[in-house]
Every structure is written in C-alpha cells, then in structure tokens.
PDB file of C-alpha atoms in Angstrom:
ATOM      1  CA  ALA A   1      16.175  15.294 -22.093  1.00 68.00           C
ATOM      2  CA  THR A   2      15.858  18.580 -24.001  1.00 68.00           C
ATOM      3  CA  LEU A   3      12.129  18.056 -24.597  1.00 62.00           C
ATOM      4  CA  ARG A   4      11.549  17.123 -20.962  1.00 59.00           C
ATOM      5  CA  ALA A   5      13.385  20.260 -19.826  1.00 62.00           C
ATOM      6  CA  GLN A   6      11.259  22.384 -22.159  1.00 62.00           C
ATOM      7  CA  LEU A   7       8.030  20.856 -20.843  1.00 69.00           C
ATOM      8  CA  GLU A   8       9.194  21.080 -17.227  1.00 61.00           C
ATOM      9  CA  TYR A   9       8.571  17.358 -17.020  1.00 56.00           C
ATOM     10  CA  VAL A  10       8.522  15.925 -13.486  1.00 57.00           C
ATOM     11  CA  PRO A  11       9.118  12.155 -13.591  1.00 57.00           C
ATOM     12  CA  ASP A  12       7.278   9.821 -11.236  1.00 59.00           C
ATOM     13  CA  LYS A  13       9.167   8.670  -8.200  1.00 61.00           C
ATOM     14  CA  ARG A  14      10.772   5.332  -8.967  1.00 62.00           C
ATOM     15  CA  SER A  15       9.086   2.646  -6.928  1.00 67.00           C
ATOM     16  CA  GLN A  16      10.886   0.155  -4.755  1.00 80.00           C
ATOM     17  CA  PHE A  17       9.532  -3.274  -3.965  1.00 84.00           C
ATOM     18  CA  VAL A  18       9.866  -6.248  -1.642  1.00 89.00           C
ATOM     19  CA  THR A  19       8.853  -9.778  -2.591  1.00 88.00           C
ATOM     20  CA  ALA A  20       7.376 -11.863   0.215  1.00 92.00           C
ATOM     21  CA  ARG A  21       5.922 -15.325   0.674  1.00 91.00           C
ATOM     22  CA  VAL A  22       2.299 -15.822   1.671  1.00 91.00           C
ATOM     23  CA  VAL A  23       2.502 -17.740   4.947  1.00 89.00           C
ATOM     24  CA  ALA A  24      -1.181 -17.872   5.910  1.00 82.00           C
ATOM     25  CA  ASP A  25      -4.567 -17.308   4.365  1.00 77.00           C
ATOM     26  CA  ALA A  26      -6.454 -15.667   7.212  1.00 65.00           C
ATOM     27  CA  GLY A  27      -9.594 -15.309   5.153  1.00 63.00           C
ATOM     28  CA  GLY A  28     -12.953 -16.238   6.517  1.00 64.00           C
ATOM     29  CA  THR A  29     -16.622 -15.574   6.020  1.00 64.00           C
ATOM     30  CA  PHE A  30     -16.417 -12.009   7.279  1.00 66.00           C
ATOM     31  CA  PHE A  31     -12.956 -10.873   6.212  1.00 73.00           C
ATOM     32  CA  HIS A  32     -10.413 -11.581   3.498  1.00 82.00           C
ATOM     33  CA  SER A  33      -6.734 -11.127   4.305  1.00 89.00           C
ATOM     34  CA  LEU A  34      -3.341 -12.778   3.938  1.00 92.00           C
ATOM     35  CA  LEU A  35      -0.307 -12.947   6.186  1.00 92.00           C
ATOM     36  CA  ILE A  36       3.068 -12.416   4.483  1.00 94.00           C
ATOM     37  CA  ASN A  37       6.580 -12.955   5.817  1.00 93.00           C
ATOM     38  CA  ALA A  38       7.830  -9.362   5.452  1.00 94.00           C
ATOM     39  CA  GLY A  39       7.380  -6.592   7.983  1.00 93.00           C
ATOM     40  CA  ALA A  40       8.964  -3.498   9.481  1.00 91.00           C
ATOM     41  CA  ARG A  41      12.440  -5.027   9.170  1.00 92.00           C
ATOM     42  CA  GLN A  42      11.975  -4.996   5.378  1.00 91.00           C
ATOM     43  CA  PHE A  43      10.586  -1.408   5.511  1.00 89.00           C
ATOM     44  CA  ILE A  44       6.980  -2.477   4.930  1.00 91.00           C
ATOM     45  CA  ARG A  45       4.442   0.217   5.929  1.00 90.00           C
ATOM     46  CA  ARG A  46       0.661   0.471   6.159  1.00 90.00           C
ATOM     47  CA  GLY A  47      -1.021   1.439   2.914  1.00 88.00           C
ATOM     48  CA  GLN A  48       1.527   0.032   0.469  1.00 90.00           C
ATOM     49  CA  ALA A  49       0.023  -1.625  -2.606  1.00 91.00           C
ATOM     50  CA  VAL A  50       0.435  -5.405  -2.941  1.00 93.00           C
ATOM     51  CA  ILE A  51       0.459  -7.131  -6.348  1.00 92.00           C
ATOM     52  CA  TRP A  52       1.278 -10.510  -7.846  1.00 91.00           C
ATOM     53  CA  GLN A  53       1.958 -11.291 -11.504  1.00 88.00           C
ATOM     54  CA  GLY A  54       0.829  -7.825 -12.519  1.00 84.00           C
ATOM     55  CA  GLY A  55      -2.550  -7.899 -10.773  1.00 92.00           C
ATOM     56  CA  LEU A  56      -3.540  -6.017  -7.630  1.00 94.00           C
ATOM     57  CA  ILE A  57      -4.072  -8.127  -4.508  1.00 94.00           C
ATOM     58  CA  GLY A  58      -4.802  -5.344  -2.008  1.00 93.00           C
ATOM     59  CA  ARG A  59      -2.887  -3.192   0.445  1.00 93.00           C
ATOM     60  CA  ILE A  60      -0.904  -3.587   3.661  1.00 93.00           C
ATOM     61  CA  ALA A  61      -3.309  -3.204   6.603  1.00 91.00           C
ATOM     62  CA  GLU A  62      -1.101  -4.123   9.585  1.00 91.00           C
ATOM     63  CA  VAL A  63       2.662  -4.354  10.007  1.00 93.00           C
ATOM     64  CA  GLY A  64       4.592  -6.399  12.546  1.00 93.00           C
ATOM     65  CA  GLU A  65       8.328  -6.751  12.997  1.00 94.00           C
ATOM     66  CA  ARG A  66       8.641  -9.777  10.663  1.00 93.00           C
ATOM     67  CA  SER A  67       5.194 -10.173   9.093  1.00 93.00           C
ATOM     68  CA  SER A  68       2.338  -8.103   7.706  1.00 94.00           C
ATOM     69  CA  ARG A  69      -1.366  -8.518   7.048  1.00 93.00           C
ATOM     70  CA  VAL A  70      -2.685  -7.760   3.560  1.00 94.00           C
ATOM     71  CA  LEU A  71      -6.284  -6.555   3.199  1.00 93.00           C
ATOM     72  CA  LEU A  72      -7.484  -8.217  -0.012  1.00 93.00           C
ATOM     73  CA  MET A  73      -9.407  -6.283  -2.648  1.00 94.00           C
ATOM     74  CA  THR A  74     -12.320  -8.705  -2.158  1.00 93.00           C
ATOM     75  CA  ASP A  75     -12.721  -7.766   1.541  1.00 93.00           C
ATOM     76  CA  ILE A  76     -15.870  -5.864   2.481  1.00 92.00           C
ATOM     77  CA  ASN A  77     -13.670  -3.058   3.891  1.00 91.00           C
ATOM     78  CA  SER A  78     -11.756  -2.569   0.635  1.00 93.00           C
ATOM     79  CA  ARG A  79     -12.386   0.421  -1.640  1.00 94.00           C
ATOM     80  CA  ILE A  80     -10.180   1.092  -4.669  1.00 94.00           C
ATOM     81  CA  PRO A  81     -10.441   4.163  -6.958  1.00 95.00           C
ATOM     82  CA  VAL A  82     -10.302   2.868 -10.532  1.00 96.00           C
ATOM     83  CA  VAL A  83     -10.674   3.808 -14.196  1.00 96.00           C
ATOM     84  CA  VAL A  84     -12.295   1.747 -16.950  1.00 95.00           C
ATOM     85  CA  GLU A  85      -9.545   1.752 -19.602  1.00 93.00           C
ATOM     86  CA  SER A  86     -11.848   1.646 -22.640  1.00 91.00           C
ATOM     87  CA  THR A  87     -14.062   4.562 -21.587  1.00 92.00           C
ATOM     88  CA  GLY A  88     -11.964   6.564 -19.112  1.00 92.00           C
ATOM     89  CA  ASP A  89     -14.863   6.504 -16.634  1.00 93.00           C
ATOM     90  CA  ARG A  90     -13.903   6.658 -12.973  1.00 95.00           C
ATOM     91  CA  ALA A  91     -15.451   4.401 -10.364  1.00 95.00           C
ATOM     92  CA  ILE A  92     -14.754   2.566  -7.101  1.00 95.00           C
ATOM     93  CA  VAL A  93     -14.177  -1.183  -6.821  1.00 96.00           C
ATOM     94  CA  ARG A  94     -15.847  -2.251  -3.570  1.00 95.00           C
ATOM     95  CA  GLY A  95     -15.116  -5.618  -2.026  1.00 93.00           C
ATOM     96  CA  ASP A  96     -18.146  -7.587  -0.869  1.00 90.00           C
ATOM     97  CA  ASN A  97     -16.486 -10.743   0.521  1.00 89.00           C
ATOM     98  CA  SER A  98     -17.211 -12.600  -2.709  1.00 89.00           C
ATOM     99  CA  ALA A  99     -14.870 -13.594  -5.535  1.00 89.00           C
ATOM    100  CA  HIS A 100     -16.215 -10.748  -7.707  1.00 93.00           C
ATOM    101  CA  PRO A 101     -16.028  -7.217  -6.241  1.00 95.00           C
ATOM    102  CA  VAL A 102     -18.585  -4.643  -7.365  1.00 95.00           C
ATOM    103  CA  LEU A 103     -17.960  -1.531  -9.473  1.00 94.00           C
ATOM    104  CA  GLN A 104     -19.672   1.452  -7.809  1.00 92.00           C
ATOM    105  CA  PHE A 105     -20.295   5.078  -8.767  1.00 92.00           C
ATOM    106  CA  LEU A 106     -19.935   4.324 -12.474  1.00 90.00           C
ATOM    107  CA  PRO A 107     -21.822   6.860 -14.640  1.00 87.00           C
ATOM    108  CA  ARG A 108     -25.208   5.436 -15.686  1.00 83.00           C
ATOM    109  CA  ASN A 109     -24.555   5.986 -19.390  1.00 84.00           C
ATOM    110  CA  SER A 110     -21.109   4.353 -19.374  1.00 86.00           C
ATOM    111  CA  PRO A 111     -20.766   2.053 -22.411  1.00 89.00           C
ATOM    112  CA  ILE A 112     -18.875  -0.719 -20.603  1.00 91.00           C
ATOM    113  CA  SER A 113     -19.034  -4.368 -21.536  1.00 90.00           C
ATOM    114  CA  PRO A 114     -17.695  -7.653 -20.157  1.00 93.00           C
ATOM    115  CA  GLY A 115     -13.933  -7.912 -20.670  1.00 93.00           C
ATOM    116  CA  ASP A 116     -13.166  -4.186 -20.272  1.00 95.00           C
ATOM    117  CA  ARG A 117     -10.009  -3.775 -18.183  1.00 95.00           C
ATOM    118  CA  ILE A 118     -10.122  -1.956 -14.848  1.00 96.00           C
ATOM    119  CA  VAL A 119      -6.969  -0.202 -13.523  1.00 95.00           C
ATOM    120  CA  THR A 120      -6.226   1.930 -10.472  1.00 94.00           C
ATOM    121  CA  SER A 121      -6.776   5.660 -11.023  1.00 92.00           C
ATOM    122  CA  GLY A 122      -4.290   6.941  -8.452  1.00 87.00           C
ATOM    123  CA  HIS A 123      -6.920   9.126  -6.768  1.00 86.00           C
ATOM    124  CA  GLY A 124      -6.757   9.203  -2.999  1.00 81.00           C
ATOM    125  CA  GLY A 125      -3.013   8.586  -3.060  1.00 78.00           C
ATOM    126  CA  VAL A 126      -2.995   5.028  -1.670  1.00 80.00           C
ATOM    127  CA  TYR A 127      -2.656   3.133  -4.950  1.00 86.00           C
ATOM    128  CA  PRO A 128      -0.476   4.395  -7.796  1.00 85.00           C
ATOM    129  CA  PRO A 129      -2.214   4.832 -11.170  1.00 89.00           C
ATOM    130  CA  GLY A 130      -2.228   2.044 -13.732  1.00 90.00           C
ATOM    131  CA  LEU A 131      -2.135  -1.111 -11.589  1.00 92.00           C
ATOM    132  CA  LEU A 132      -4.266  -3.881 -13.111  1.00 94.00           C
ATOM    133  CA  VAL A 133      -7.296  -4.621 -10.930  1.00 96.00           C
ATOM    134  CA  GLY A 134      -9.413  -6.889 -13.118  1.00 95.00           C
ATOM    135  CA  ALA A 135     -11.914  -6.986 -15.952  1.00 96.00           C
ATOM    136  CA  VAL A 136     -15.639  -6.396 -16.075  1.00 94.00           C
ATOM    137  CA  ALA A 137     -17.228  -9.800 -15.462  1.00 94.00           C
ATOM    138  CA  GLN A 138     -20.960  -9.020 -15.705  1.00 91.00           C
ATOM    139  CA  THR A 139     -23.131  -5.984 -16.201  1.00 89.00           C
ATOM    140  CA  SER A 140     -26.768  -5.644 -15.199  1.00 86.00           C
ATOM    141  CA  ASP A 141     -29.203  -2.915 -14.270  1.00 82.00           C
ATOM    142  CA  THR A 142     -28.376  -3.367 -10.592  1.00 84.00           C
ATOM    143  CA  ALA A 143     -24.629  -4.118 -10.476  1.00 87.00           C
ATOM    144  CA  VAL A 144     -21.377  -4.392 -12.409  1.00 92.00           C
ATOM    145  CA  THR A 145     -19.038  -7.089 -11.123  1.00 94.00           C
ATOM    146  CA  VAL A 146     -15.276  -7.346 -11.604  1.00 95.00           C
ATOM    147  CA  GLN A 147     -13.175 -10.478 -12.169  1.00 95.00           C
ATOM    148  CA  PRO A 148      -9.795  -9.856 -10.453  1.00 95.00           C
ATOM    149  CA  PHE A 149      -6.675 -10.665 -12.486  1.00 92.00           C
ATOM    150  CA  VAL A 150      -5.189 -12.594  -9.563  1.00 91.00           C
ATOM    151  CA  ASP A 151      -5.871 -16.328  -9.315  1.00 88.00           C
ATOM    152  CA  TRP A 152      -6.444 -16.592  -5.544  1.00 85.00           C
ATOM    153  CA  SER A 153      -6.034 -20.385  -5.520  1.00 84.00           C
ATOM    154  CA  LYS A 154      -2.446 -20.144  -6.812  1.00 87.00           C
ATOM    155  CA  LEU A 155      -1.326 -17.158  -4.753  1.00 88.00           C
ATOM    156  CA  SER A 156       1.901 -18.037  -2.947  1.00 90.00           C
ATOM    157  CA  GLN A 157       3.981 -14.856  -3.287  1.00 92.00           C
ATOM    158  CA  ALA A 158       3.315 -11.135  -3.111  1.00 92.00           C
ATOM    159  CA  VAL A 159       5.163  -8.027  -4.231  1.00 92.00           C
ATOM    160  CA  ILE A 160       4.832  -4.993  -1.963  1.00 92.00           C
ATOM    161  CA  LEU A 161       5.266  -1.711  -3.828  1.00 88.00           C
ATOM    162  CA  ASP A 162       6.655   1.371  -2.135  1.00 82.00           C
ATOM    163  CA  TYR A 163       5.453   4.489  -3.923  1.00 73.00           C
ATOM    164  CA  GLY A 164       6.079   6.763  -0.950  1.00 65.00           C
ATOM    165  CA  VAL A 165       2.661   6.734   0.750  1.00 56.00           C
ATOM    166  CA  ASP A 166       3.972   8.102   4.063  1.00 55.00           C
ATOM    167  CA  GLY A 167       1.313  10.001   5.963  1.00 43.00           C
ATOM    168  CA  ILE A 168      -1.683   8.784   3.979  1.00 53.00           C
ATOM    169  CA  LEU A 169      -2.589   5.968   6.357  1.00 56.00           C
ATOM    170  CA  PRO A 170      -1.418   6.778   9.884  1.00 55.00           C
ATOM    171  CA  PRO A 171      -0.716   3.903  12.263  1.00 56.00           C
ATOM    172  CA  PRO A 172      -3.807   2.901  14.285  1.00 58.00           C
ATOM    173  CA  GLU A 173      -2.342   4.331  17.491  1.00 57.00           C
ATOM    174  CA  GLN A 174      -2.153   7.801  15.882  1.00 56.00           C
ATOM    175  CA  VAL A 175      -5.791   7.919  14.737  1.00 51.00           C
ATOM    176  CA  PRO A 176      -7.673  10.252  17.092  1.00 55.00           C
ATOM    177  CA  ALA A 177     -10.389   8.588  19.134  1.00 53.00           C
ATOM    178  CA  ALA A 178     -13.975   9.769  18.762  1.00 51.00           C
ATOM    179  CA  PRO A 179     -14.981  12.151  21.550  1.00 56.00           C
ATOM    180  CA  LEU A 180     -17.380  10.855  24.180  1.00 51.00           C
ATOM    181  CA  ARG A 181     -20.913  12.156  23.767  1.00 53.00           C
ATOM    182  CA  PRO A 182     -22.654  13.655  26.780  1.00 52.00           C
ATOM    183  CA  HIS A 183     -25.669  11.870  28.159  1.00 47.00           C
ATOM    184  CA  PRO A 184     -28.857  13.209  26.444  1.00 50.00           C
ATOM    185  CA  THR A 185     -30.193  14.689  29.699  1.00 51.00           C
ATOM    186  CA  ASN A 186     -26.773  16.159  30.561  1.00 47.00           C
ATOM    187  CA  GLU A 187     -26.973  14.172  33.782  1.00 49.00           C
ATOM    188  CA  LEU A 188     -25.160  11.042  34.702  1.00 47.00           C
ATOM    189  CA  PRO A 189     -27.369   7.971  35.131  1.00 47.00           C
ATOM    190  CA  ASN A 190     -27.897   6.778  38.724  1.00 48.00           C
TER     191      ASN A 190
END
C-alpha cells in the first residue's frame, strides 16, 4: 500500500460478470452470432466482452429484455485490437466468416511464428487488455491466420464481462442517421 501510494498507483476497475447459457446458434453463411439467455434484466449492455473458459468469444451486439445477441470474433463485421505477446506488436484481428480470423496491420518485419499467443490490447476501449484471443495458426506472405482459443463445437455457456464500457457503443436508436444528399442537378426528378 505504501509503494502504491508513492507511485500514485490507480488500480483497474474491478470487473463484474454474468454467466449465461447459449440458447441458439444464429450463425449462417453471412454472419456469425449466438443468442444467450441474459439481457437488460441482468444489466447486459451493448459492447460488453464475452468469453468462455478464458478465451474471447466476441462482444454483445444487441440486448433484449431477457436475451442478447453476441457478435462472434469470426464474423466479418468483427474487429479486435490485439497484441502479439511474444513480440509486443499491435494488430487487428478481423473476422472473415471462417474458423480462422485474419491478423491485419501487423508490421511487415514482425518475427511471429505459429503458436504465438494473441491477446486483446485494450485500445479502442471496447475490450479490456489481456483477454486471450487465440494463437497464430499460419503465416504466409499474404496473410496471418489466428486459431481462436474457444472450441466453437462445445460452446454452451458464456461469461459477459462488465468493464464499464458505457458510452463507447451507443444504442442503435441513438446513432445519428446519415444526412440526405441533394440530387446532383439540385432539382427534384419529375
């Protein structure tokens, strides 16, 4: 306590969590998501990180009164700021609707190899730092793929982490609509 006071140490906010059951796999060819049996009544909010057995599953995308939809990290709409543990290089894990998401924006000279662990970086504020995402599966000149730590075939439960992400992902009804563009000739069509 004395050392912390001297360093003006500010501890991380203690996370709270809710454990829920996976009630439906709503995945398909074009999207990957799950439905869980916890919602607004259990204080679930959009943007909260979802894990199982230590590995990241994704984040809460939609919240109902008694259920929520989880956007999986493999979904084409998923982007996760990460760090390669062995090198400290930052990158983005991008879902591509396959079992192995792609590692993007990795420095070209990064000395990564298959098996290197990938964890969340905490940048962007949606995911807390240090959550296990996966391991490097393959490296090539064109792409680096990631093997998630979660075994999707055995996924029956989920843990929703509350790290206080209020305000980062506003509800869809609060997102401002794009303004209408005027007709190119500034005249209305007949």
